[in-house]
Amino acid sequence: MANVFLKPGREARIASGHLWVYAGEIARVEGAVRDGGIVDVRTTRGKWLGRGFFTRRSALSVRLLTHRPEEINEAFFRRRLQNAWAYRQRMLVATDACRVVYGEGDLLPGLIVDRYADVLVLQTLALGMDVRKEMLLGILTDLLQPEAVYERNDPSVRTLEGLPRRSGWLAGERDPLVEIRDGPARFLVDVATGQKTGFFLDQRDNRMAAATLVKDLDVLDAFCYTGGFAVLAALGGAKTVTAVDSSPEALALARRNAELNGVAGRCRFVEANVFDELRRLADSSARFDAVILDPPPFARTKDALERALGGYKEINLRALKVLRSGGWLITCSCSSHVGETLLQQVVAAAAVDAKREVRLVETRGHARDHPVHPAMPETRYLSCLILEVR
Ligand code: SAH
């Protein structure tokens, strides 16, 4: 087994459970190891810390798999995948779609597996996982017996690992449009061309929470994608739902999803840039009792933070302007750089500018099938605030 020795003083984060070792933290590598192979990580003086994937191709040199001296073989991955699947089966009710594996959150760094009814979608975003793809596929097939498995290895982070971007069926070709059940709703998910792996599973619990607040209300779902919040709000009894997105493909599926759930009569879908549409609505007489803001990540990197905060403030300010007194603002950020605290500050500042009083009612994160690794703040990226507006 090759050994990676850390530079002096670099062991604290790893010793406290974090799973990443950066190239700049490594003093030396002893022994032969191929990219994607397994190494032991040790302190400068040689104390054993853990074991994981090694690569020279990425700034993220080691992704730890374990802090225990266990062998990393097929049985190891089978145990980890079994645990991940058993956990979902235990806590997910009334849905046949979930994230089965959430990378580091499941101690399986760089691996994402989503289940959409009988179809699995696989992402191997780290080299160590990618070289083990066939083995992982075999175990997953055993455990979940899927009808088909689709590879969505198109995210740009793959290039940081020196991996090509590709997607396609790995097993059992079929129509990429899959129908899932999520609580009271049904959705069509396009696993081949949809955003991320097809659906925003991370927002499941927040959509359900929002739906309980909107009976008989006029709702605006901004950044609606394929209608997740819109359909659940309509099923929750919303009087009207106006849903806005800039993607015509997403809206086409959103309309089909509204029809599938028998709520199309109360939903209106608008193709527009949310920034423009909110301004237009504020200038018109249109007003809402609930506004949902679920934008794409405005801050993908720390450097983009300043501009991103401006973007979050602008949409929150405009949302406040179209809300009736007593209404709900359900506002989200899926940039890990803009967490709960920053988002809360943004909303507070927007409220001052809009001359509205707001009260924070609930603070939420991602759904339970996206468990956070407590030593890795990076694994917590979604924040959702529910506010009452006067
Ligand atoms: N709320 C959705 C997920 C939203 S993802 C759900 O629960 O499923 C973010 C969406 O914002 C994407 O559909 C993307 O097409 C859209 N989008 C990104 N920038 C936009 C903009 N400036 N105006 C309107 N929509 C935008």
Coordinates of C-alpha atoms and ligand atoms in Angstrom, one line a residue:
M1 CA 0.0 0.0 0.0
A2 CA 1.4 3.4 -1.0
N3 CA 1.5 6.1 1.7
V4 CA 0.7 9.8 1.5
F5 CA 2.4 11.8 4.2
L6 CA 0.9 15.2 5.1
K7 CA 2.9 18.3 5.7
P8 CA 3.3 19.2 9.3
G9 CA 0.2 20.6 11.0
R10 CA -2.1 19.6 8.1
E11 CA -3.8 16.6 9.9
A12 CA -6.4 18.3 12.1
R13 CA -9.1 18.6 9.4
I14 CA -8.6 15.0 8.3
A15 CA -8.4 13.7 11.8
S16 CA -11.8 15.4 12.6
G17 CA -13.5 13.5 9.8
H18 CA -13.1 15.6 6.7
L19 CA -12.6 13.5 3.5
W20 CA -10.4 15.7 1.2
V21 CA -6.7 16.1 1.0
Y22 CA -5.4 18.8 -1.4
A23 CA -2.2 18.5 -3.3
G24 CA -0.7 21.4 -1.4
E25 CA -1.1 19.6 1.9
I26 CA 1.0 16.6 0.9
A27 CA 4.7 16.4 1.8
R28 CA 5.5 13.2 -0.1
V29 CA 4.1 10.0 -1.6
E30 CA 5.9 6.8 -0.8
G31 CA 5.3 3.6 -2.8
A32 CA 3.8 3.1 -6.3
V33 CA 0.2 4.0 -6.9
R34 CA -1.8 4.6 -10.0
D35 CA -4.2 7.4 -10.4
G36 CA -7.5 6.1 -9.0
G37 CA -5.7 3.7 -6.8
I38 CA -5.9 3.4 -3.0
V39 CA -3.4 5.0 -0.5
D40 CA -3.0 5.3 3.2
V41 CA -2.9 8.9 4.5
R42 CA -0.5 9.5 7.4
T43 CA 0.7 12.5 9.4
T44 CA 4.2 13.8 8.8
R45 CA 5.5 11.5 11.6
G46 CA 3.7 8.5 10.1
K47 CA 0.6 8.2 12.2
W48 CA -2.2 6.5 10.2
L49 CA -5.2 8.7 9.5
G50 CA -7.3 7.0 6.9
R51 CA -7.5 5.4 3.4
G52 CA -8.8 6.6 0.1
F53 CA -8.6 7.3 -3.6
F54 CA -5.5 9.0 -4.9
T55 CA -5.0 11.0 -8.1
R56 CA -2.3 13.3 -9.5
R57 CA -4.7 14.7 -12.1
S58 CA -6.7 16.8 -9.7
A59 CA -5.9 19.5 -7.0
L60 CA -8.0 17.3 -4.8
S61 CA -5.4 14.5 -4.4
V62 CA -7.0 12.1 -2.0
R63 CA -10.6 11.5 -1.2
L64 CA -10.8 9.4 1.9
L65 CA -13.2 6.5 2.0
T66 CA -12.6 5.4 5.6
H67 CA -10.9 6.5 8.9
R68 CA -10.8 2.8 9.9
P69 CA -8.2 0.2 8.8
E70 CA -10.6 -1.7 6.6
E71 CA -9.8 -3.2 3.2
I72 CA -11.1 -1.3 0.2
N73 CA -12.5 -4.0 -2.1
E74 CA -15.8 -4.9 -3.6
A75 CA -17.2 -6.0 -0.3
F76 CA -16.4 -2.6 1.1
F77 CA -18.4 -0.8 -1.6
R78 CA -21.2 -3.3 -1.3
R79 CA -21.5 -2.5 2.5
R80 CA -21.5 1.2 1.8
L81 CA -24.1 1.0 -0.9
Q82 CA -26.3 -1.3 1.1
N83 CA -26.2 1.1 4.0
A84 CA -27.0 4.1 1.8
W85 CA -30.0 2.2 0.2
A86 CA -31.2 0.9 3.6
Y87 CA -31.2 4.4 5.0
R88 CA -33.4 5.7 2.1
Q89 CA -35.8 2.8 2.5
R90 CA -36.2 3.6 6.2
M91 CA -37.0 7.3 5.9
L92 CA -38.6 7.8 2.6
V93 CA -42.3 7.3 2.3
A94 CA -44.7 8.0 -0.5
T95 CA -42.1 8.4 -3.2
D96 CA -40.4 6.2 -5.7
A97 CA -37.7 8.8 -6.5
C98 CA -34.7 9.7 -4.3
R99 CA -31.0 10.2 -4.1
V100 CA -29.7 6.8 -3.3
V101 CA -26.1 7.9 -2.9
Y102 CA -25.1 11.5 -2.0
G103 CA -21.3 11.3 -2.4
E104 CA -19.4 12.4 0.7
G105 CA -22.7 12.5 2.7
D106 CA -22.8 8.7 2.3
L107 CA -19.0 8.3 2.7
L108 CA -18.8 7.5 -1.0
P109 CA -16.9 10.6 -2.3
G110 CA -17.6 11.5 -5.9
L111 CA -20.5 9.1 -6.4
I112 CA -24.1 10.2 -7.1
V113 CA -26.9 7.7 -7.7
D114 CA -30.5 8.9 -8.2
R115 CA -33.4 6.6 -8.4
Y116 CA -36.4 7.6 -10.6
A117 CA -38.9 4.8 -10.3
D118 CA -37.3 1.8 -12.1
V119 CA -34.4 3.9 -13.6
L120 CA -31.1 4.7 -11.9
V121 CA -29.0 7.7 -12.9
L122 CA -25.3 7.4 -12.1
Q123 CA -22.6 10.1 -11.8
T124 CA -18.9 9.2 -11.1
L125 CA -17.4 12.6 -10.5
A126 CA -14.1 11.4 -9.0
L127 CA -11.5 9.4 -10.9
G128 CA -11.4 6.7 -8.1
M129 CA -15.2 6.1 -8.6
D130 CA -15.0 6.3 -12.4
V131 CA -12.5 3.5 -12.7
R132 CA -14.7 1.4 -10.5
K133 CA -17.9 2.2 -12.5
E134 CA -18.5 -1.4 -13.7
M135 CA -18.2 -2.8 -10.2
L136 CA -20.5 -0.2 -8.7
L137 CA -23.0 -0.8 -11.5
G138 CA -23.0 -4.5 -10.7
I139 CA -23.6 -3.9 -7.0
L140 CA -26.3 -1.3 -7.6
T141 CA -28.1 -3.7 -10.1
D142 CA -28.0 -6.4 -7.4
L143 CA -29.4 -4.1 -4.7
L144 CA -32.0 -2.1 -6.6
Q145 CA -32.9 -4.3 -9.6
P146 CA -33.4 -1.3 -11.9
E147 CA -35.0 -1.6 -15.3
A148 CA -32.3 0.6 -16.8
V149 CA -29.3 2.7 -15.7
Y150 CA -28.3 6.0 -17.3
E151 CA -24.9 7.7 -16.9
R152 CA -25.0 11.5 -16.5
N153 CA -21.3 12.1 -16.5
D154 CA -21.7 15.5 -18.2
P155 CA -21.0 17.9 -15.3
S156 CA -18.0 20.2 -15.9
V157 CA -16.4 19.1 -12.6
R158 CA -15.4 15.9 -14.4
T159 CA -12.8 17.9 -16.4
L160 CA -11.2 18.9 -13.1
E161 CA -10.5 15.2 -12.5
G162 CA -9.2 14.8 -16.1
L163 CA -12.3 12.8 -17.0
P164 CA -14.2 13.1 -20.3
R165 CA -17.8 14.3 -20.2
R166 CA -20.2 11.7 -21.4
S167 CA -23.7 10.4 -21.0
G168 CA -25.8 7.5 -22.2
W169 CA -27.4 4.2 -21.1
L170 CA -25.1 1.9 -19.2
A171 CA -27.7 -0.9 -18.9
G172 CA -31.2 -1.6 -20.4
E173 CA -32.0 1.2 -22.9
R174 CA -35.5 2.7 -22.6
D175 CA -37.5 5.9 -23.1
P176 CA -35.6 8.6 -21.0
L177 CA -38.9 10.1 -19.9
V178 CA -39.7 8.5 -16.6
E179 CA -42.8 9.0 -14.4
I180 CA -42.2 9.3 -10.7
R181 CA -44.4 9.6 -7.7
D182 CA -43.5 12.2 -5.1
G183 CA -46.0 12.5 -2.2
P184 CA -49.4 13.4 -3.7
A185 CA -47.8 14.4 -7.1
R186 CA -46.6 12.6 -10.1
F187 CA -43.8 14.0 -12.3
L188 CA -42.3 13.3 -15.7
V189 CA -38.5 13.4 -15.4
D190 CA -36.2 13.4 -18.4
V191 CA -33.1 11.6 -17.3
A192 CA -31.2 12.2 -20.5
T193 CA -31.7 15.9 -21.1
G194 CA -33.1 17.3 -17.9
Q195 CA -31.1 19.6 -15.6
K196 CA -28.8 17.9 -13.1
T197 CA -29.9 14.2 -13.2
G198 CA -33.4 15.2 -14.3
F199 CA -35.2 16.5 -11.2
F200 CA -34.4 18.6 -8.1
L201 CA -34.8 15.8 -5.5
D202 CA -33.1 18.0 -3.0
Q203 CA -36.1 20.3 -2.8
R204 CA -38.6 17.6 -2.1
D205 CA -39.3 18.4 1.6
N206 CA -39.3 22.1 0.9
R207 CA -41.9 21.7 -1.9
M208 CA -44.1 19.7 0.6
A209 CA -43.6 22.4 3.3
A210 CA -44.6 25.2 0.9
A211 CA -47.6 23.3 -0.3
T212 CA -49.1 23.2 3.2
L213 CA -49.1 27.1 3.3
V214 CA -50.9 28.0 0.1
K215 CA -54.5 26.8 0.3
D216 CA -56.7 29.3 -1.6
L217 CA -53.8 31.6 -2.3
D218 CA -52.3 33.2 -5.4
V219 CA -48.8 31.7 -5.8
L220 CA -45.9 32.8 -7.9
D221 CA -43.3 30.0 -8.6
A222 CA -40.2 31.8 -9.9
F223 CA -37.5 29.5 -11.5
C224 CA -40.1 26.8 -11.7
Y225 CA -38.1 24.3 -13.9
T226 CA -40.5 21.4 -14.6
G227 CA -43.1 22.6 -12.1
G228 CA -42.0 21.0 -8.8
F229 CA -43.2 23.7 -6.5
A230 CA -46.0 24.8 -8.8
V231 CA -47.7 21.4 -9.1
L232 CA -47.4 20.7 -5.3
A233 CA -48.8 24.1 -4.5
A234 CA -51.7 23.5 -6.8
L235 CA -52.4 20.1 -5.3
G236 CA -52.1 21.9 -1.9
G237 CA -55.1 23.9 -2.9
A238 CA -53.6 27.1 -4.3
K239 CA -56.2 29.3 -6.1
T240 CA -53.8 30.2 -8.9
V241 CA -50.2 29.4 -9.7
T242 CA -48.0 31.5 -12.0
A243 CA -44.8 29.7 -12.8
V244 CA -41.9 31.4 -14.5
D245 CA -38.7 29.9 -16.1
S246 CA -36.4 30.9 -19.0
S247 CA -36.1 27.4 -20.4
P248 CA -38.8 26.4 -22.9
E249 CA -37.9 22.7 -22.5
A250 CA -38.4 22.9 -18.8
L251 CA -41.7 24.7 -19.2
A252 CA -43.0 22.2 -21.8
L253 CA -42.5 19.5 -19.2
A254 CA -43.9 21.7 -16.4
R255 CA -47.2 22.0 -18.5
R256 CA -47.3 18.2 -19.0
N257 CA -46.7 17.7 -15.3
A258 CA -49.6 20.1 -14.4
E259 CA -51.9 18.1 -16.8
L260 CA -50.7 14.8 -15.3
N261 CA -51.8 16.0 -11.9
G262 CA -55.1 17.5 -13.1
V263 CA -54.2 21.0 -12.0
A264 CA -53.4 22.6 -15.4
G265 CA -56.6 24.8 -15.1
R266 CA -55.1 26.7 -12.1
C267 CA -51.6 26.9 -13.4
R268 CA -50.1 29.5 -15.9
F269 CA -46.6 29.0 -17.3
V270 CA -44.6 32.0 -18.4
E271 CA -41.4 31.8 -20.4
A272 CA -39.3 34.8 -19.2
N273 CA -36.2 35.9 -17.4
V274 CA -37.3 36.1 -13.7
F275 CA -35.4 39.4 -13.2
D276 CA -37.5 41.0 -16.0
E277 CA -40.7 39.3 -15.1
L278 CA -40.6 40.3 -11.5
R279 CA -40.0 43.9 -12.5
R280 CA -42.8 43.8 -14.9
L281 CA -45.2 42.3 -12.3
A282 CA -44.2 44.9 -9.7
D283 CA -45.0 47.7 -12.2
S284 CA -48.4 46.0 -13.0
S285 CA -51.2 45.5 -10.6
A286 CA -50.5 41.8 -10.2
R287 CA -50.0 40.7 -6.6
F288 CA -49.4 37.3 -4.9
D289 CA -49.9 35.7 -1.5
A290 CA -46.9 33.5 -1.8
V291 CA -43.7 33.8 -3.8
I292 CA -41.2 30.9 -4.3
L293 CA -37.7 31.9 -5.4
D294 CA -35.6 28.9 -6.3
P295 CA -32.8 30.3 -8.6
P296 CA -29.8 28.4 -10.0
P297 CA -26.6 28.9 -8.0
F298 CA -25.6 32.5 -8.6
A299 CA -22.3 31.9 -6.8
R300 CA -20.5 28.9 -8.1
T301 CA -17.2 30.1 -6.7
K302 CA -16.2 32.2 -3.8
D303 CA -14.9 34.9 -6.2
A304 CA -18.4 35.3 -7.7
L305 CA -19.9 36.0 -4.2
E306 CA -20.2 39.8 -4.4
R307 CA -22.1 39.8 -7.7
A308 CA -24.2 36.8 -6.6
L309 CA -25.3 38.6 -3.4
G310 CA -26.5 41.4 -5.6
G311 CA -28.6 39.0 -7.7
Y312 CA -30.1 37.3 -4.6
K313 CA -31.0 40.7 -3.2
E314 CA -32.6 41.9 -6.4
I315 CA -34.9 39.0 -6.8
N316 CA -35.9 39.0 -3.1
L317 CA -36.5 42.8 -3.2
R318 CA -38.7 42.4 -6.3
A319 CA -40.6 39.4 -4.8
L320 CA -41.3 41.5 -1.7
K321 CA -42.8 44.2 -3.9
V322 CA -45.4 41.8 -5.5
L323 CA -46.4 40.2 -2.2
R324 CA -49.6 41.1 -0.4
S325 CA -49.5 41.8 3.3
G326 CA -49.6 38.5 5.3
G327 CA -48.0 36.7 2.4
W328 CA -45.2 34.1 2.3
L329 CA -41.8 34.5 0.8
I330 CA -40.2 31.1 0.3
T331 CA -36.6 31.9 -0.8
C332 CA -33.8 29.5 -1.6
S333 CA -30.1 29.5 -2.4
C334 CA -28.3 26.4 -3.7
S335 CA -24.9 28.0 -3.6
S336 CA -22.9 26.5 -0.7
H337 CA -21.1 29.9 -0.6
V338 CA -24.5 31.6 0.1
G339 CA -25.7 29.7 3.1
E340 CA -28.5 30.4 5.6
T341 CA -26.9 33.3 7.3
L342 CA -25.9 35.2 4.2
L343 CA -29.3 34.5 2.6
Q344 CA -31.0 35.8 5.8
Q345 CA -28.9 39.0 5.6
V346 CA -29.8 39.5 2.0
V347 CA -33.5 39.2 2.7
A348 CA -33.3 41.5 5.7
A349 CA -31.6 44.2 3.5
A350 CA -34.1 43.6 0.7
A351 CA -37.0 44.1 3.2
V352 CA -35.5 47.5 4.3
D353 CA -35.3 48.7 0.7
A354 CA -38.8 47.4 0.0
K355 CA -40.1 49.0 3.2
R356 CA -41.7 45.7 4.3
E357 CA -41.6 43.9 7.6
V358 CA -40.6 40.2 7.4
R359 CA -40.5 37.5 10.0
L360 CA -38.4 34.3 9.6
V361 CA -40.8 31.4 10.2
E362 CA -38.7 28.4 9.2
T363 CA -35.2 27.6 8.1
R364 CA -34.7 24.5 6.0
G365 CA -32.0 22.6 4.1
H366 CA -32.0 19.8 1.6
A367 CA -34.2 16.7 1.8
R368 CA -33.3 13.8 4.0
D369 CA -31.9 11.7 1.2
H370 CA -29.1 14.3 0.9
P371 CA -27.5 13.8 4.3
V372 CA -24.9 16.3 5.4
H373 CA -21.4 15.1 6.5
P374 CA -21.0 17.0 9.8
A375 CA -17.3 17.6 9.2
M376 CA -17.8 18.8 5.7
P377 CA -19.6 22.1 5.3
E378 CA -19.2 21.6 1.5
T379 CA -21.9 18.9 1.7
R380 CA -24.5 21.4 2.8
Y381 CA -25.4 23.6 -0.2
L382 CA -29.2 24.2 -0.1
S383 CA -30.8 26.8 2.1
C384 CA -34.5 27.6 2.2
L385 CA -36.1 30.3 4.3
I386 CA -39.8 30.7 4.8
L387 CA -40.8 34.2 5.8
E388 CA -44.0 36.0 6.6
V389 CA -44.3 39.4 5.0
R390 CA -46.2 42.5 6.3
Ligands
SAH1 N1 -37.8 24.9 -8.4 C1 -37.4 23.9 -9.3 C2 -35.9 23.9 -9.6 C3 -35.3 25.2 -10.1 S1 -33.8 25.1 -10.9 C4 -37.9 22.6 -8.9 O1 -38.4 22.4 -7.7 O2 -37.8 21.6 -9.6 C5 -33.5 26.6 -11.5 C6 -34.3 27.0 -12.8 O3 -34.0 28.4 -13.1 C7 -33.9 26.2 -14.0 O4 -35.1 25.6 -14.5 C8 -33.4 27.3 -15.0 O5 -33.9 27.0 -16.3 C9 -34.1 28.5 -14.5 N2 -33.4 29.8 -14.7 C10 -32.1 30.1 -14.6 N3 -31.9 31.4 -14.8 C11 -33.1 32.0 -15.0 C12 -33.6 33.3 -15.2 N4 -32.7 34.4 -15.2 N5 -34.9 33.5 -15.4 C13 -35.8 32.5 -15.4 N6 -35.4 31.2 -15.2 C14 -34.1 31.0 -15.0

